[in-house]
mmCIF file of C-alpha atoms in Angstrom:
data_model
loop_
_atom_site.group_PDB
_atom_site.id
_atom_site.type_symbol
_atom_site.label_atom_id
_atom_site.label_comp_id
_atom_site.label_asym_id
_atom_site.label_seq_id
_atom_site.Cartn_x
_atom_site.Cartn_y
_atom_site.Cartn_z
ATOM 1 C CA MET A 12 -0.077 0.032 -0.145
ATOM 2 C CA SER A 13 1.471 3.271 -0.581
ATOM 3 C CA ILE A 14 1.951 5.723 1.348
ATOM 4 C CA GLN A 15 -0.634 8.537 -0.195
ATOM 5 C CA LEU A 16 -3.316 5.683 0.675
ATOM 6 C CA LEU A 17 -2.236 4.674 4.043
ATOM 7 C CA ARG A 18 -2.567 8.906 4.722
ATOM 8 C CA HIS A 19 -5.870 8.756 3.025
ATOM 9 C CA ALA A 20 -7.312 5.873 5.170
ATOM 10 C CA MET A 21 -6.198 7.116 8.192
ATOM 11 C CA ALA A 22 -7.472 10.708 7.598
ATOM 12 C CA GLU A 23 -10.593 8.979 6.946
ATOM 13 C CA GLU A 24 -10.744 6.798 10.458
ATOM 14 C CA ALA A 25 -9.729 9.807 12.019
ATOM 15 C CA SER A 26 -12.505 11.723 10.834
ATOM 16 C CA LEU A 27 -14.998 8.992 11.514
ATOM 17 C CA PHE A 28 -13.799 8.639 15.089
ATOM 18 C CA TRP A 29 -14.042 12.305 15.599
ATOM 19 C CA LYS A 30 -17.575 12.761 14.613
ATOM 20 C CA GLU A 31 -18.519 9.408 16.750
ATOM 21 C CA THR A 32 -16.779 11.295 20.012
ATOM 22 C CA THR A 33 -17.185 14.438 19.536
ATOM 23 C CA MET A 34 -20.482 15.761 21.533
ATOM 24 C CA GLU A 35 -22.940 18.846 19.891
ATOM 25 C CA PHE A 36 -22.052 21.553 21.318
ATOM 26 C CA LYS A 37 -24.819 23.550 23.187
ATOM 27 C CA ASP A 38 -25.560 27.160 24.896
ATOM 28 C CA TRP A 39 -26.594 25.748 28.466
ATOM 29 C CA ARG A 40 -26.825 28.956 29.264
ATOM 30 C CA LYS A 41 -29.710 29.299 26.933
ATOM 31 C CA GLU A 42 -31.675 26.457 28.271
ATOM 32 C CA HIS A 43 -31.393 27.871 31.642
ATOM 33 C CA ASN A 44 -32.906 30.554 30.688
ATOM 34 C CA SER A 45 -35.598 29.012 28.746
ATOM 35 C CA ASP A 46 -36.341 26.186 31.879
ATOM 36 C CA GLU A 47 -36.581 29.734 34.314
ATOM 37 C CA LYS A 48 -38.994 31.390 32.062
ATOM 38 C CA THR A 49 -41.132 27.934 31.568
ATOM 39 C CA SER A 50 -41.206 27.605 35.543
ATOM 40 C CA GLU A 51 -42.711 31.194 35.359
ATOM 41 C CA GLN A 52 -44.989 30.591 32.980
ATOM 42 C CA GLU A 53 -46.382 27.582 35.130
ATOM 43 C CA GLU A 54 -46.431 29.600 38.253
ATOM 44 C CA MET A 55 -48.425 32.321 36.660
ATOM 45 C CA ARG A 56 -50.723 29.407 35.313
ATOM 46 C CA LYS A 57 -50.977 27.617 38.965
ATOM 47 C CA LYS A 58 -51.727 31.016 40.503
ATOM 48 C CA PRO A 59 -55.583 31.473 40.409
ATOM 49 C CA SER A 60 -57.029 35.095 39.071
ATOM 50 C CA LYS A 61 -58.864 37.471 41.146
ATOM 51 C CA TYR A 62 -61.517 37.249 38.855
ATOM 52 C CA GLN A 63 -61.504 33.324 39.261
ATOM 53 C CA GLY A 64 -65.028 31.959 40.578
ATOM 54 C CA LYS A 65 -67.110 35.525 40.004
ATOM 55 C CA ARG A 66 -69.748 36.055 37.956
ATOM 56 C CA TYR A 67 -69.489 38.306 35.102
ATOM 57 C CA ALA A 68 -71.476 41.201 36.018
ATOM 58 C CA ASP A 69 -69.590 41.068 39.676
ATOM 59 C CA ILE A 70 -66.198 41.337 37.710
ATOM 60 C CA ILE A 71 -67.927 44.105 35.699
ATOM 61 C CA ASP A 72 -68.784 46.052 39.251
ATOM 62 C CA GLU A 73 -65.179 45.413 40.129
ATOM 63 C CA GLN A 74 -63.857 46.823 37.785
ATOM 64 C CA ILE A 75 -65.930 50.418 37.594
ATOM 65 C CA ARG A 76 -65.318 50.927 41.318
ATOM 66 C CA GLU A 77 -61.773 50.293 40.237
ATOM 67 C CA ALA A 78 -61.556 52.799 37.896
ATOM 68 C CA GLU A 79 -63.661 55.189 40.021
ATOM 69 C CA ALA A 80 -60.875 54.853 42.774
ATOM 70 C CA ARG A 81 -58.089 55.858 40.139
ATOM 71 C CA GLY A 82 -60.394 58.375 39.285
ATOM 72 C CA ALA A 83 -60.592 57.276 35.825
ATOM 73 C CA PHE A 84 -64.489 59.468 35.819
ATOM 74 C CA ASP A 85 -63.542 62.488 37.293
ATOM 75 C CA ASN A 86 -63.760 65.562 35.149
ATOM 76 C CA LEU A 87 -65.698 63.852 32.219
ATOM 77 C CA GLU A 88 -67.503 66.232 29.489
ATOM 78 C CA GLY A 89 -70.963 67.035 30.777
ATOM 79 C CA PHE A 90 -69.951 65.731 33.995
ATOM 80 C CA GLY A 91 -72.746 67.241 36.583
ATOM 81 C CA LYS A 92 -75.383 68.492 33.945
ATOM 82 C CA PRO A 93 -78.468 66.811 32.775
ATOM 83 C CA LEU A 94 -78.526 64.539 30.191
ATOM 84 C CA ARG A 95 -79.588 65.542 26.251
ATOM 85 C CA LEU A 96 -82.256 63.138 25.284
ATOM 86 C CA GLU A 97 -83.823 65.189 22.467
ATOM 87 C CA GLN A 98 -82.539 62.937 19.906
ATOM 88 C CA ASN A 99 -83.202 58.828 20.427
ATOM 89 C CA VAL A 100 -80.040 57.457 18.120
ATOM 90 C CA PHE A 101 -81.455 54.634 17.935
ATOM 91 C CA ALA A 102 -84.644 55.673 16.307
ATOM 92 C CA GLY A 103 -83.542 55.262 13.005
ATOM 93 C CA ASP A 104 -86.228 56.074 10.221
ATOM 94 C CA ARG A 105 -88.812 56.638 13.293
ATOM 95 C CA SER A 106 -86.773 59.625 14.967
ATOM 96 C CA MET A 107 -89.296 62.524 13.315
ATOM 97 C CA GLY A 108 -92.492 60.498 14.543
ATOM 98 C CA TYR A 109 -91.312 60.087 17.621
ATOM 99 C CA ASN A 110 -90.139 63.535 18.206
ATOM 100 C CA LEU A 111 -93.697 64.522 16.640
ATOM 101 C CA LEU A 112 -95.265 62.288 19.353
ATOM 102 C CA LYS A 113 -93.400 63.281 22.013
ATOM 103 C CA SER A 114 -94.098 67.099 21.530
ATOM 104 C CA ASN A 115 -97.662 66.469 21.524
ATOM 105 C CA GLY A 116 -97.784 64.433 24.632
ATOM 106 C CA TYR A 117 -97.789 60.921 23.477
ATOM 107 C CA ALA A 118 -95.661 58.189 23.167
ATOM 108 C CA PRO A 119 -94.607 55.396 20.828
ATOM 109 C CA THR A 120 -97.171 52.671 20.801
ATOM 110 C CA GLU A 121 -95.060 50.275 22.202
ATOM 111 C CA VAL A 122 -93.707 51.990 24.998
ATOM 112 C CA GLU A 123 -97.571 52.884 25.591
ATOM 113 C CA LEU A 124 -98.188 49.080 25.480
ATOM 114 C CA VAL A 125 -95.422 48.365 27.962
ATOM 115 C CA LYS A 126 -96.879 51.151 30.781
ATOM 116 C CA GLU A 127 -100.303 49.072 29.806
ATOM 117 C CA ILE A 128 -98.884 46.194 30.547
ATOM 118 C CA ARG A 129 -97.717 46.995 33.767
ATOM 119 C CA SER A 130 -100.333 49.253 35.162
ATOM 120 C CA GLU A 131 -102.814 45.948 34.256
ATOM 121 C CA ARG A 132 -100.759 43.638 36.284
ATOM 122 C CA GLU A 133 -100.372 46.011 39.204
ATOM 123 C CA ARG A 134 -104.317 46.753 39.223
ATOM 124 C CA ALA A 135 -104.723 42.897 39.295
ATOM 125 C CA GLU A 136 -102.647 41.929 42.216
ATOM 126 C CA VAL A 137 -103.693 44.819 43.986
ATOM 127 C CA LYS A 138 -107.191 43.102 43.880
ATOM 128 C CA LEU A 139 -105.550 39.903 45.101
ATOM 129 C CA ALA A 140 -103.737 41.267 47.856
ATOM 130 C CA ARG A 141 -107.277 42.695 49.334
ATOM 131 C CA LEU A 142 -108.814 39.301 48.632
ATOM 132 C CA LEU A 143 -106.017 37.206 50.629
ATOM 133 C CA HIS A 144 -106.088 40.123 53.490
ATOM 134 C CA ARG A 145 -109.702 39.410 54.043
ATOM 135 C CA SER A 146 -109.247 35.600 53.938
ATOM 136 C CA LYS A 147 -106.582 36.237 56.330
ATOM 137 C CA THR A 148 -108.865 38.388 58.741
ATOM 138 C CA LEU A 149 -111.851 35.697 58.221
ATOM 139 C CA ARG A 150 -109.609 32.711 58.989
ATOM 140 C CA THR A 151 -107.805 34.404 62.133
ATOM 141 C CA ARG A 152 -109.913 36.347 64.153
ATOM 142 C CA ARG A 153 -111.631 35.292 67.538
ATOM 143 C CA ILE A 154 -114.638 34.834 66.594
ATOM 144 C CA PRO A 155 -115.166 32.605 63.450
ATOM 145 C CA PRO A 156 -116.910 33.396 60.113
ATOM 146 C CA PHE A 157 -120.683 33.174 60.064
ATOM 147 C CA VAL A 158 -122.076 30.983 57.300
ATOM 148 C CA SER A 159 -123.237 34.074 55.217
ATOM 149 C CA GLU A 160 -119.532 35.624 55.513
ATOM 150 C CA LYS A 161 -117.918 31.991 54.351
ATOM 151 C CA ARG A 162 -120.265 32.277 51.153
ATOM 152 C CA ALA A 163 -119.845 35.812 50.233
ATOM 153 C CA PHE A 164 -115.963 34.979 50.598
ATOM 154 C CA ASN A 165 -116.187 31.608 48.252
ATOM 155 C CA VAL A 166 -118.166 33.902 45.467
ATOM 156 C CA ALA A 167 -115.901 36.506 45.483
ATOM 157 C CA VAL A 168 -112.742 34.310 45.388
ATOM 158 C CA ASP A 169 -114.300 32.473 42.559
ATOM 159 C CA ASN A 170 -115.319 36.012 40.828
ATOM 160 C CA ALA A 171 -111.879 37.149 41.385
ATOM 161 C CA ALA A 172 -110.047 34.361 40.076
ATOM 162 C CA LEU A 173 -112.247 34.435 36.820
ATOM 163 C CA GLU A 174 -111.211 38.083 36.202
ATOM 164 C CA TYR A 175 -107.804 37.250 36.823
ATOM 165 C CA GLU A 176 -107.870 34.712 34.292
ATOM 166 C CA GLN A 177 -109.101 37.176 31.790
ATOM 167 C CA THR A 178 -106.900 40.026 32.769
ATOM 168 C CA LEU A 179 -103.878 37.692 32.057
ATOM 169 C CA ARG A 180 -105.068 36.813 28.940
ATOM 170 C CA GLU A 181 -105.991 40.332 28.085
ATOM 171 C CA ILE A 182 -102.321 41.053 29.198
ATOM 172 C CA ASN A 183 -100.821 38.264 26.700
ATOM 173 C CA ARG A 184 -102.489 39.513 23.807
ATOM 174 C CA LYS A 185 -101.058 43.137 24.430
ATOM 175 C CA ILE A 186 -97.470 41.167 24.719
ATOM 176 C CA LEU A 187 -98.254 39.245 21.664
ATOM 177 C CA THR A 188 -98.772 42.384 19.877
ATOM 178 C CA LEU A 189 -95.840 44.116 21.176
ATOM 179 C CA ASN A 190 -93.161 41.155 20.450
ATOM 180 C CA LEU A 191 -94.467 41.813 16.595
ATOM 181 C CA ILE A 192 -94.158 45.497 16.727
ATOM 182 C CA ALA A 193 -91.304 46.833 18.999
ATOM 183 C CA PRO A 194 -87.669 45.889 18.982
ATOM 184 C CA SER A 195 -85.974 42.332 20.375
ATOM 185 C CA THR A 196 -85.099 44.846 23.433
ATOM 186 C CA MET A 197 -88.469 45.097 24.279
ATOM 187 C CA HIS A 198 -90.264 41.885 24.165
ATOM 188 C CA GLN A 199 -91.752 40.130 26.899
ATOM 189 C CA THR A 200 -92.532 36.765 27.671
ATOM 190 C CA ALA A 201 -96.001 35.831 27.768
ATOM 191 C CA LEU A 202 -97.529 34.996 31.404
ATOM 192 C CA PRO A 203 -98.546 31.313 32.229
ATOM 193 C CA VAL A 204 -102.014 31.865 32.835
ATOM 194 C CA GLU A 205 -103.394 29.134 34.362
ATOM 195 C CA GLU A 206 -100.214 28.306 36.562
ATOM 196 C CA LEU A 207 -101.041 31.896 38.302
ATOM 197 C CA VAL A 208 -104.672 31.288 38.602
ATOM 198 C CA GLN A 209 -104.064 27.856 40.282
ATOM 199 C CA ALA A 210 -101.331 29.702 42.471
ATOM 200 C CA PHE A 211 -104.057 32.439 43.738
ATOM 201 C CA ARG A 212 -106.628 29.784 44.350
ATOM 202 C CA LEU A 213 -104.323 27.910 46.519
ATOM 203 C CA THR A 214 -103.204 30.863 48.828
ATOM 204 C CA CYS A 215 -106.775 32.038 49.110
ATOM 205 C CA PRO A 216 -108.305 28.463 49.627
ATOM 206 C CA LEU A 217 -112.571 28.276 49.885
ATOM 207 C CA PHE A 218 -114.437 27.689 52.956
ATOM 208 C CA GLN A 219 -115.532 24.047 53.391
ATOM 209 C CA GLY A 220 -118.927 23.142 54.191
ATOM 210 C CA VAL A 221 -121.271 26.255 52.860
#
């Protein structure tokens, strides 16, 4: 074997040996910093948030209070002055009509319906409350109610239940009309007529044996 071939074979063996034995260079400083960042991220994930377990509305309230404490709401434009509600930015194409109604002392149909629904419901509840008070008075007074009083009370309860049912159905009719003409934000759920009438009869039972 010639000297050149021998040198070439020895160079190949040395190169192979170097590749097998040498270690890949690693920057341990970078790995250390990466481990620290990973550890910090894990601790942040494990640390419970101050908003954890709270309702969305409670979180909003807390943020508002914090902003008030920082003075974020101080010196706002218009602070301490009455609101200017002449223009309804949500009225859209109905703005002119709404202004005309307002200037003549009227409200939009949907607003009037909401008022009627609320007032009729309140009047019906007042009537039932009076009858419940009458029932409690008759049953708890020292002198037991007379037969005539019991009969009169039973008739009053039947009439009240019938009137209450008719009122609730009329309210539902207005709620349906409201939901057809008003924006979705003003929609109302229909009243469970049978359940409400039954609840009234349970809280105001008839006298038996008359």
